[in-house]
Amino acid sequence: MTDISTDRILIVGAGLGALYAALKLAPRPVVLISPETLGEGASSAWAQGGVAAAMDENDSPDSHARDTVKAGAGTVDPDVADLVTGDARRYILDLTDMGTPFDRTADGDYVMSREAAHSFARVVRVKGDQAGAQIMAALIEQVRETPSVQALEGVMAVGLETDGGRVTGVAVQAAGDARSAPIMLRAPAVLLAGGGSGGLYAVTTNPPRIRGQVIGMAARAGAAIADAEFVQFHPTAMDVGEDPAPLATEALRGEGATLINRDGERFMTAIHPDAELAPRDVVARAIYAQTQAGKRPLLDTRDVLGERIKDLYPAVAEACARNGIDPAIDPIPVAAAAHYHMGGIATDKDGKSSLDGLWVCGEASSTGLHGANRLASNGLLEALVYARICADGIVADVDDVADAPLVQLDFTSGGVPPERDAVMTLRQCMTNCVGVERDASGLKTALRTIADLEGQYGDSPSFLNMCATATLIAAGALLREESRGAHERIDFPETSEGPALRSQMYLKDAMALRDQICEEKQ
């Protein structure tokens, strides 16, 4: 393997957390590792709802923190909730200064949406459902104009190098179907900001590249993984046969849109006092139950928005149009889809992982903010807050460098891409066996299937990363013998009494459990 050393800080990912961290590290030289052109294929750019922040004078960070803790079903770290929500306003103002065109009233105030489990309308948005795309566009423009930031586009990270418990480098390949031989890129510090794992599921709202690879590579290097079993399923992905599924933003329900089934029955009113604005796990399970019963759940925006949906929510309108749906006339078919991973690489309050030299922010991390059920629109907020925290930590930990040469990569042939059929088999297994509802039998089937796939297709490091994350999710779900938040065990339907506990696991422990399950079959 070719080795290249650089004095630049290495950032894996090109979403909101990665870009914001790069800007906050300036003028410290950094290099971004992005599988695609900046702005393409990042989960952040697909986020519709917005950023949660107590911007209204009648709202407060304390109220936001309380809602965060309540939604998280007992496993949120309250100190982290206070930290993130207390700083939220600062980040909205910073993004505004960077050029993000947040929706404003005639008086200049921010337009706020209310989303599920929030006690107040506090989600700052852009053009209805364009928050992620517009924030990313503003940050990308800033990054392109910042001399200290180098972006290596079309490059994928596939592994971490460690020396005595410290991360010293990242193995990278040319992205695309024809992978190259890997190159080891060594750097003084590494920040992982490469997204979550929703794409490990066959029914997902995540971009195609977001399949748990970053979490998996950290786990394979020996990093601790926390809360792996907690995967959030968005209740209103559009059920139109697209992969990934387009998202019908929760803000529509905040506007008053209702959930009905093919018989016209509004089913959420009998399930939760907040009806369509109940916590996401509650609504997702209700949607799933309607689907399993063959009742075809639908999102009805006709009465509350009518034709206005086409101007106010352009992403939803576009997805409807290309699938022959007129949301002013017809309700939108929806399904529960893997959306956000509350678990990830365990970090402390400074964004550091259990490995020296490795920081993590965004969905790849598990900071303790989201607990068992992320509060809507807290994801982008957490990415911003911890991107700055990680940047500050790296500056304090790594010797200052005024300048560093650009990184030049010369890839050669010899890499092994993931087998497409194997990836699809893995994704279908996760949806069928580790999805909205789980039980011991299905979870054990998942672990055996992952082991079989890994044995057949283990020559691809990217696929091994996917399998590592899938193993951790399934193992964590098998060990948590209760139902809590987004984790629903139909064989253990009650929530355990006593204080709720976060989970923490190393890959070696998950693999040992997987081996045990495989031996049971024999």
Coordinates of C-alpha atoms in Angstrom, one line a residue:
M1 CA 0.0 0.0 0.0
T2 CA 1.3 3.5 -0.9
D3 CA 1.8 5.8 2.1
I4 CA 1.4 9.6 2.0
S5 CA 1.9 11.8 5.0
T6 CA 0.4 15.3 5.4
D7 CA 0.3 17.9 8.1
R8 CA -3.3 18.7 7.2
I9 CA -6.1 17.7 9.5
L10 CA -8.0 14.9 7.7
I11 CA -11.9 15.1 7.6
V12 CA -13.8 12.1 6.3
G13 CA -17.1 13.2 4.9
A14 CA -18.5 16.2 3.1
G15 CA -21.8 16.8 4.8
L16 CA -22.9 19.6 7.2
G17 CA -20.6 18.6 10.1
A18 CA -17.5 18.1 7.8
L19 CA -17.9 21.4 6.0
Y20 CA -18.6 23.4 9.2
A21 CA -15.7 21.8 11.0
A22 CA -13.4 22.6 8.1
L23 CA -14.5 26.3 8.2
K24 CA -14.0 26.5 12.0
L25 CA -10.6 24.9 11.7
A26 CA -9.5 27.7 9.3
P27 CA -6.7 28.8 8.8
R28 CA -5.5 25.4 10.0
P29 CA -4.9 23.4 6.8
V30 CA -7.4 20.5 6.3
V31 CA -8.3 18.0 3.6
L32 CA -11.8 16.8 3.1
I33 CA -12.4 13.2 1.8
S34 CA -15.6 13.2 -0.3
P35 CA -16.8 10.3 -2.4
E36 CA -18.7 12.7 -4.7
T37 CA -18.6 16.3 -5.7
L38 CA -19.3 18.5 -2.7
G39 CA -23.0 18.7 -2.0
E40 CA -23.9 15.5 -3.8
G41 CA -24.8 12.3 -1.9
A42 CA -24.6 13.9 1.6
S43 CA -27.5 13.2 4.0
S44 CA -27.4 16.8 5.2
A45 CA -28.3 18.1 1.7
W46 CA -31.4 15.9 1.8
A47 CA -32.7 17.1 5.1
Q48 CA -36.0 18.8 4.6
G49 CA -37.3 20.0 8.0
G50 CA -34.6 22.3 9.2
V51 CA -32.7 23.1 12.3
A52 CA -34.3 23.0 15.8
A53 CA -33.5 26.1 17.9
A54 CA -35.3 28.2 20.4
M55 CA -35.4 31.5 18.4
D56 CA -38.9 32.7 19.5
E57 CA -38.9 35.0 22.5
N58 CA -41.6 32.9 24.1
D59 CA -39.5 29.7 23.7
S60 CA -36.3 28.8 25.6
P61 CA -33.3 26.4 25.4
D62 CA -34.5 24.8 28.6
S63 CA -37.8 23.9 27.0
H64 CA -36.0 22.6 23.9
A65 CA -33.7 20.5 26.2
R66 CA -36.7 19.1 28.1
D67 CA -38.4 18.0 24.8
T68 CA -35.1 16.4 23.7
V69 CA -34.8 14.4 26.9
K70 CA -38.5 13.3 26.8
A71 CA -38.4 12.2 23.2
G72 CA -35.3 10.1 23.9
A73 CA -37.2 7.7 26.1
G74 CA -34.8 7.8 29.1
T75 CA -31.4 7.5 27.5
V76 CA -30.5 11.1 26.6
D77 CA -27.6 12.6 28.5
P78 CA -29.2 15.7 30.0
D79 CA -25.9 17.6 30.1
V80 CA -25.4 17.1 26.4
A81 CA -29.0 18.2 25.8
D82 CA -28.4 21.4 27.7
L83 CA -25.1 22.0 25.9
V84 CA -26.6 21.5 22.4
T85 CA -29.8 23.4 22.9
G86 CA -28.3 26.2 24.9
D87 CA -26.1 27.1 21.9
A88 CA -28.6 26.6 19.1
R89 CA -29.4 30.2 18.5
R90 CA -25.7 31.0 17.9
Y91 CA -25.5 28.6 15.1
I92 CA -28.6 29.8 13.3
L93 CA -27.2 33.3 13.4
D94 CA -23.8 32.0 12.1
L95 CA -25.5 30.2 9.2
T96 CA -27.5 33.3 8.4
D97 CA -24.2 35.3 8.3
M98 CA -22.8 32.7 5.9
G99 CA -25.6 33.3 3.5
T100 CA -28.3 30.7 4.4
P101 CA -31.6 32.2 3.2
F102 CA -33.8 31.1 6.1
D103 CA -37.5 31.8 5.7
R104 CA -38.4 35.1 7.3
T105 CA -41.6 36.9 8.2
A106 CA -42.5 40.4 6.9
D107 CA -41.0 41.8 10.2
G108 CA -37.7 39.9 9.7
D109 CA -38.3 37.2 12.2
Y110 CA -37.5 33.6 11.4
V111 CA -40.4 31.4 10.3
M112 CA -40.7 28.5 12.6
S113 CA -42.3 25.1 12.0
R114 CA -43.5 22.7 14.7
E115 CA -42.5 19.0 14.3
A116 CA -43.2 15.9 16.3
A117 CA -42.7 15.8 20.0
H118 CA -41.7 19.6 20.1
S119 CA -43.8 21.6 22.6
F120 CA -43.2 24.7 20.5
A121 CA -42.7 25.7 16.9
R122 CA -38.9 26.0 16.8
V123 CA -37.7 24.4 13.6
V124 CA -36.0 27.1 11.4
R125 CA -36.6 26.3 7.7
V126 CA -35.8 27.3 4.2
K127 CA -38.4 27.4 1.4
G128 CA -40.5 24.9 3.3
D129 CA -38.5 21.7 2.7
Q130 CA -35.1 23.0 1.3
A131 CA -33.2 23.6 4.6
G132 CA -30.5 20.9 4.1
A133 CA -29.9 21.8 0.5
Q134 CA -29.7 25.6 1.1
I135 CA -27.5 25.3 4.2
M136 CA -25.1 23.0 2.3
A137 CA -25.0 25.4 -0.7
A138 CA -24.0 28.3 1.6
L139 CA -21.3 26.2 3.3
I140 CA -19.9 24.8 0.1
E141 CA -19.6 28.4 -1.2
Q142 CA -17.6 29.3 1.9
V143 CA -15.4 26.2 1.7
R144 CA -14.6 26.8 -2.0
E145 CA -13.4 30.3 -1.0
T146 CA -11.3 29.2 2.0
P147 CA -7.7 28.6 1.0
S148 CA -6.9 26.3 3.9
V149 CA -9.5 23.7 2.8
Q150 CA -8.6 21.2 0.2
A151 CA -11.4 18.9 -1.0
L152 CA -10.5 15.5 -2.5
E153 CA -13.7 14.7 -4.4
G154 CA -14.3 11.2 -5.8
V155 CA -12.3 9.6 -3.0
M156 CA -13.7 7.2 -0.4
A157 CA -12.3 6.3 3.0
V158 CA -12.3 2.5 3.7
G159 CA -10.2 2.0 6.8
L160 CA -8.3 3.5 9.7
E161 CA -4.7 2.8 10.7
T162 CA -3.9 2.7 14.4
D163 CA -0.6 2.6 16.4
G164 CA -0.8 2.0 20.1
G165 CA -4.4 3.0 20.4
R166 CA -4.0 6.2 18.4
V167 CA -5.4 6.7 14.9
T168 CA -2.6 7.6 12.6
G169 CA -4.1 7.4 9.1
V170 CA -7.0 6.7 6.8
A171 CA -6.9 4.2 3.9
V172 CA -8.6 5.8 0.8
Q173 CA -9.7 4.5 -2.6
A174 CA -11.0 6.1 -5.7
A175 CA -14.8 6.0 -5.4
G176 CA -17.1 4.5 -8.0
D177 CA -17.8 1.1 -9.3
A178 CA -14.2 0.5 -10.4
R179 CA -12.3 0.9 -7.1
S180 CA -8.6 1.5 -7.0
A181 CA -5.9 0.0 -4.8
P182 CA -5.9 1.8 -1.4
I183 CA -3.5 4.5 -0.4
M184 CA -2.7 5.2 3.3
L185 CA -3.1 8.9 4.0
R186 CA -1.4 9.7 7.4
A187 CA -2.3 12.9 9.3
P188 CA -1.9 14.3 12.8
A189 CA -5.6 14.1 13.5
V190 CA -8.7 12.6 11.9
L191 CA -12.3 13.8 12.1
L192 CA -15.0 11.3 11.0
A193 CA -18.1 13.1 9.7
G194 CA -19.3 10.7 7.1
G195 CA -23.0 10.0 8.0
G196 CA -25.0 7.2 9.6
S197 CA -26.3 3.9 8.4
G198 CA -29.8 4.3 7.1
G199 CA -28.8 3.0 3.7
L200 CA -28.1 -0.4 5.2
Y201 CA -31.9 -0.9 4.9
A202 CA -33.8 -1.7 1.7
V203 CA -36.4 0.9 2.6
T204 CA -34.6 4.1 3.5
T205 CA -34.5 7.9 3.0
N206 CA -30.7 8.0 3.0
P207 CA -28.5 8.7 0.0
P208 CA -27.0 5.5 -1.6
R209 CA -23.5 5.9 -0.2
I210 CA -24.7 6.3 3.5
R211 CA -24.5 2.6 4.5
G212 CA -22.7 2.6 7.8
Q213 CA -19.2 2.5 6.3
V214 CA -17.7 5.2 8.6
I215 CA -19.1 3.7 11.8
G216 CA -17.9 0.3 10.5
M217 CA -14.3 1.4 9.8
A218 CA -14.1 2.9 13.3
A219 CA -15.4 -0.2 14.9
R220 CA -13.0 -2.4 12.9
A221 CA -10.2 -0.2 14.2
G222 CA -11.3 -0.8 17.8
A223 CA -13.5 2.2 18.6
A224 CA -16.3 1.8 21.1
I225 CA -19.8 2.0 19.6
A226 CA -22.8 3.3 21.6
D227 CA -26.5 2.8 21.2
A228 CA -26.1 0.9 18.0
E229 CA -29.6 -0.7 18.3
F230 CA -31.4 2.6 18.1
V231 CA -32.3 3.3 14.5
Q232 CA -35.0 5.8 13.7
F233 CA -37.6 5.1 11.1
H234 CA -39.2 8.1 9.5
P235 CA -43.0 7.5 9.3
T236 CA -43.6 9.4 6.1
A237 CA -41.3 8.3 3.4
M238 CA -43.1 8.3 0.1
D239 CA -44.1 4.8 -0.8
V240 CA -43.6 5.2 -4.6
G241 CA -41.1 2.5 -5.4
E242 CA -38.0 4.7 -5.5
D243 CA -34.7 3.7 -3.8
P244 CA -34.0 5.7 -1.7
A245 CA -37.6 6.7 -0.9
P246 CA -38.4 10.5 -1.2
L247 CA -39.2 12.1 2.1
A248 CA -42.5 13.8 2.9
T249 CA -41.2 16.2 5.6
E250 CA -42.7 16.2 9.1
A251 CA -43.4 19.9 8.6
L252 CA -46.4 18.9 6.6
R253 CA -47.9 17.4 9.6
G254 CA -46.9 20.5 11.5
E255 CA -49.1 22.4 9.0
G256 CA -52.0 20.2 9.9
A257 CA -51.7 17.3 7.3
T258 CA -53.3 14.1 8.6
L259 CA -52.6 10.4 8.2
I260 CA -55.3 8.3 6.8
N261 CA -55.6 4.8 5.4
R262 CA -57.1 3.6 2.1
D263 CA -60.5 3.5 3.8
G264 CA -60.2 7.2 4.7
E265 CA -59.8 6.5 8.4
R266 CA -57.6 8.9 10.4
F267 CA -55.9 6.3 12.6
M268 CA -53.5 8.4 14.7
T269 CA -56.2 10.0 16.9
A270 CA -56.9 6.7 18.5
I271 CA -53.2 6.0 19.2
H272 CA -51.7 9.1 20.8
P273 CA -53.1 12.4 22.2
D274 CA -50.8 14.3 19.8
A275 CA -52.1 12.3 16.9
E276 CA -49.9 13.0 13.8
L277 CA -47.4 15.0 16.0
A278 CA -46.7 12.1 18.3
P279 CA -43.0 11.0 18.7
R280 CA -41.6 9.5 15.5
D281 CA -41.3 6.0 16.9
V282 CA -45.0 6.0 17.8
V283 CA -46.1 7.3 14.3
A284 CA -43.6 5.0 12.5
R285 CA -45.1 1.9 14.3
A286 CA -48.6 3.0 13.4
I287 CA -47.7 3.5 9.8
Y288 CA -46.0 0.1 9.8
A289 CA -49.0 -1.6 11.3
Q290 CA -51.3 -0.1 8.7
T291 CA -48.9 -1.3 5.9
Q292 CA -48.7 -4.8 7.4
A293 CA -52.5 -4.9 7.6
G294 CA -52.8 -4.0 3.9
K295 CA -54.5 -0.7 4.6
R296 CA -52.1 1.5 2.6
P297 CA -51.3 4.5 4.8
L298 CA -51.5 8.0 3.2
L299 CA -50.5 11.5 4.1
D300 CA -53.4 13.9 3.3
T301 CA -52.4 17.5 2.7
R302 CA -55.4 18.4 0.6
D303 CA -57.5 20.4 3.0
V304 CA -54.7 22.2 4.8
L305 CA -52.4 23.1 1.9
G306 CA -54.2 22.3 -1.4
E307 CA -52.3 23.8 -4.4
R308 CA -50.0 25.8 -2.0
I309 CA -48.0 22.6 -1.3
K310 CA -46.4 23.0 -4.7
D311 CA -44.9 26.4 -3.9
L312 CA -44.3 25.9 -0.2
Y313 CA -42.7 22.4 -0.3
P314 CA -41.0 22.1 -3.7
A315 CA -39.1 18.8 -2.9
V316 CA -42.2 17.0 -2.0
A317 CA -44.1 18.5 -5.0
E318 CA -41.3 17.4 -7.3
A319 CA -41.3 13.8 -6.0
C320 CA -45.0 13.6 -6.3
A321 CA -45.0 15.0 -9.9
R322 CA -42.5 12.4 -11.1
N323 CA -44.6 9.6 -9.6
G324 CA -47.9 10.8 -11.1
I325 CA -49.3 12.2 -7.8
D326 CA -51.1 15.5 -7.5
P327 CA -51.0 16.2 -3.7
A328 CA -53.7 18.9 -4.1
I329 CA -56.1 16.2 -5.3
D330 CA -54.6 12.9 -4.0
P331 CA -53.2 11.9 -0.6
I332 CA -49.6 10.8 -0.7
P333 CA -48.8 7.1 -0.1
V334 CA -46.3 6.7 2.8
A335 CA -44.2 4.0 4.5
A336 CA -41.9 3.8 7.5
A337 CA -38.3 4.0 6.3
A338 CA -34.8 3.8 8.0
H339 CA -33.9 7.5 8.4
Y340 CA -31.4 8.3 11.2
H341 CA -29.1 6.3 13.4
M342 CA -29.1 7.5 17.0
G343 CA -26.2 5.2 17.7
G344 CA -22.7 5.4 16.4
I345 CA -19.1 5.9 17.4
A346 CA -19.1 6.7 21.1
T347 CA -17.7 10.2 21.9
D348 CA -17.2 12.2 25.0
K349 CA -18.4 15.7 25.5
D350 CA -15.4 17.0 23.5
G351 CA -16.3 14.9 20.5
K352 CA -13.4 12.5 21.0
S353 CA -13.8 8.8 20.4
S354 CA -12.3 6.0 22.5
L355 CA -9.2 6.1 20.2
D356 CA -6.7 8.9 20.5
G357 CA -6.4 11.1 17.5
L358 CA -10.0 10.4 16.4
W359 CA -12.9 12.9 16.7
V360 CA -16.4 12.3 15.4
C361 CA -19.3 14.6 14.7
G362 CA -22.7 14.3 13.0
E363 CA -24.7 11.1 12.5
A364 CA -21.7 8.9 12.6
S365 CA -21.3 9.8 16.3
S366 CA -23.2 8.9 19.4
T367 CA -22.9 11.8 21.8
G368 CA -25.9 11.0 24.1
L369 CA -28.1 13.7 22.6
H370 CA -30.6 11.6 20.8
G371 CA -31.2 8.7 23.2
A372 CA -33.6 6.0 21.9
N373 CA -35.6 8.4 19.7
R374 CA -34.2 11.5 18.1
L375 CA -36.2 14.7 18.5
A376 CA -37.1 16.0 15.1
S377 CA -34.6 18.4 13.5
N378 CA -32.0 18.0 16.2
G379 CA -29.7 16.1 13.8
L380 CA -28.4 19.1 11.9
L381 CA -28.1 21.1 15.1
E382 CA -26.0 18.4 16.8
A383 CA -23.8 18.2 13.7
L384 CA -23.1 22.0 13.9
V385 CA -22.5 22.1 17.6
Y386 CA -20.1 19.1 17.6
A387 CA -18.3 20.2 14.5
R388 CA -17.2 23.3 16.3
I389 CA -16.5 21.4 19.5
C390 CA -14.3 18.9 17.5
A391 CA -12.6 21.7 15.7
D392 CA -11.7 23.3 19.0
G393 CA -10.5 20.0 20.4
I394 CA -8.3 19.3 17.4
V395 CA -6.7 22.8 17.6
A396 CA -5.9 22.2 21.3
D397 CA -4.5 18.8 20.7
V398 CA -2.5 19.1 17.5
D399 CA 0.6 21.3 16.9
D400 CA -0.2 24.4 14.8
V401 CA 0.9 24.4 11.2
A402 CA 0.7 27.6 9.2
D403 CA 0.6 25.9 5.8
A404 CA 0.8 22.4 4.2
P405 CA 1.2 21.3 0.6
L406 CA -1.8 20.0 -1.2
V407 CA -2.3 16.2 -1.0
Q408 CA -1.8 14.6 -4.4
L409 CA -3.2 11.1 -4.9
D410 CA -2.2 8.8 -7.7
F411 CA -4.5 5.8 -7.6
T412 CA -3.6 2.5 -9.3
S413 CA -5.9 -0.5 -10.1
G414 CA -6.4 -3.3 -7.8
G415 CA -9.3 -2.5 -5.4
V416 CA -12.4 -4.7 -4.8
P417 CA -15.8 -2.9 -4.9
P418 CA -18.7 -4.2 -3.0
E419 CA -20.8 -6.8 -4.8
R420 CA -24.1 -5.2 -5.6
D421 CA -26.2 -8.4 -5.1
A422 CA -24.5 -8.9 -1.7
V423 CA -25.3 -5.3 -0.7
M424 CA -28.9 -5.7 -1.7
T425 CA -29.2 -9.0 0.2
L426 CA -27.7 -7.3 3.3
R427 CA -30.2 -4.3 3.0
Q428 CA -33.2 -6.6 2.6
C429 CA -32.1 -8.6 5.6
M430 CA -31.9 -5.5 7.7
T431 CA -35.3 -4.3 6.7
N432 CA -36.9 -7.8 7.2
C433 CA -35.1 -8.8 10.4
V434 CA -33.8 -5.6 12.1
G435 CA -36.6 -3.1 11.2
V436 CA -39.5 -1.3 12.8
E437 CA -40.4 -4.5 14.8
R438 CA -37.8 -7.0 16.0
D439 CA -37.7 -10.3 17.8
A440 CA -35.0 -12.8 18.8
S441 CA -35.6 -15.1 15.9
G442 CA -35.3 -12.4 13.3
L443 CA -32.2 -10.9 14.9
K444 CA -30.5 -14.2 15.0
T445 CA -31.3 -14.8 11.3
A446 CA -29.8 -11.4 10.6
L447 CA -26.6 -12.2 12.3
R448 CA -26.3 -15.5 10.5
T449 CA -27.0 -13.8 7.2
I450 CA -24.4 -11.1 7.8
A451 CA -21.8 -13.7 8.7
D452 CA -22.5 -15.7 5.5
L453 CA -22.3 -12.5 3.3
E454 CA -19.1 -11.5 5.0
G455 CA -17.6 -14.9 4.4
Q456 CA -18.4 -14.8 0.7
Y457 CA -17.6 -11.1 -0.1
G458 CA -15.1 -10.1 2.6
D459 CA -12.5 -9.0 0.0
S460 CA -14.1 -5.6 -0.2
P461 CA -13.1 -3.3 2.7
S462 CA -16.2 -1.1 2.1
F463 CA -18.5 -4.1 2.4
L464 CA -16.7 -5.3 5.5
N465 CA -17.4 -1.8 7.0
M466 CA -21.1 -2.2 6.2
C467 CA -21.2 -5.7 7.7
A468 CA -19.5 -4.5 10.9
T469 CA -22.2 -1.8 11.4
A470 CA -25.0 -4.2 10.6
T471 CA -23.6 -6.7 13.0
L472 CA -23.4 -4.1 15.8
I473 CA -27.0 -3.0 15.2
A474 CA -28.4 -6.5 15.2
A475 CA -26.3 -7.6 18.2
G476 CA -27.3 -4.5 20.2
A477 CA -30.9 -5.1 19.4
L478 CA -30.7 -8.8 20.4
L479 CA -29.1 -7.9 23.8
R480 CA -31.6 -5.1 24.6
E481 CA -34.5 -7.3 25.8
E482 CA -37.0 -4.5 26.2
S483 CA -38.9 -2.0 24.0
R484 CA -37.7 1.6 24.2
G485 CA -38.1 4.4 21.8
A486 CA -37.3 3.4 18.2
H487 CA -36.3 -0.1 19.4
E488 CA -39.4 -2.3 19.4
R489 CA -39.0 -5.9 20.5
I490 CA -42.3 -7.7 20.0
D491 CA -41.1 -10.5 22.2
F492 CA -40.2 -8.0 24.9
P493 CA -42.9 -5.3 24.5
E494 CA -42.5 -3.6 27.8
T495 CA -40.0 -1.0 28.8
S496 CA -37.6 -2.2 31.6
E497 CA -38.2 -0.7 35.0
G498 CA -35.5 1.4 36.7
P499 CA -33.0 3.8 35.2
A500 CA -32.5 3.5 31.5
L501 CA -29.0 2.6 30.4
R502 CA -27.2 3.5 27.2
S503 CA -25.5 0.6 25.5
Q504 CA -21.8 0.4 24.5
M505 CA -20.1 -2.4 22.6
Y506 CA -16.9 -3.2 20.7
L507 CA -17.0 -5.0 17.4
K508 CA -15.1 -7.9 18.9
D509 CA -17.9 -8.5 21.4
A510 CA -20.6 -8.3 18.7
M511 CA -18.6 -10.7 16.5
A512 CA -18.3 -13.1 19.5
L513 CA -22.1 -13.0 19.9
R514 CA -22.6 -13.5 16.1
D515 CA -20.2 -16.5 16.2
Q516 CA -22.2 -18.0 19.1
I517 CA -25.5 -17.6 17.2
C518 CA -24.0 -19.2 14.1
E519 CA -22.8 -22.2 16.2
E520 CA -26.3 -22.6 17.7
K521 CA -27.6 -23.2 14.2
Q522 CA -25.1 -26.0 13.6

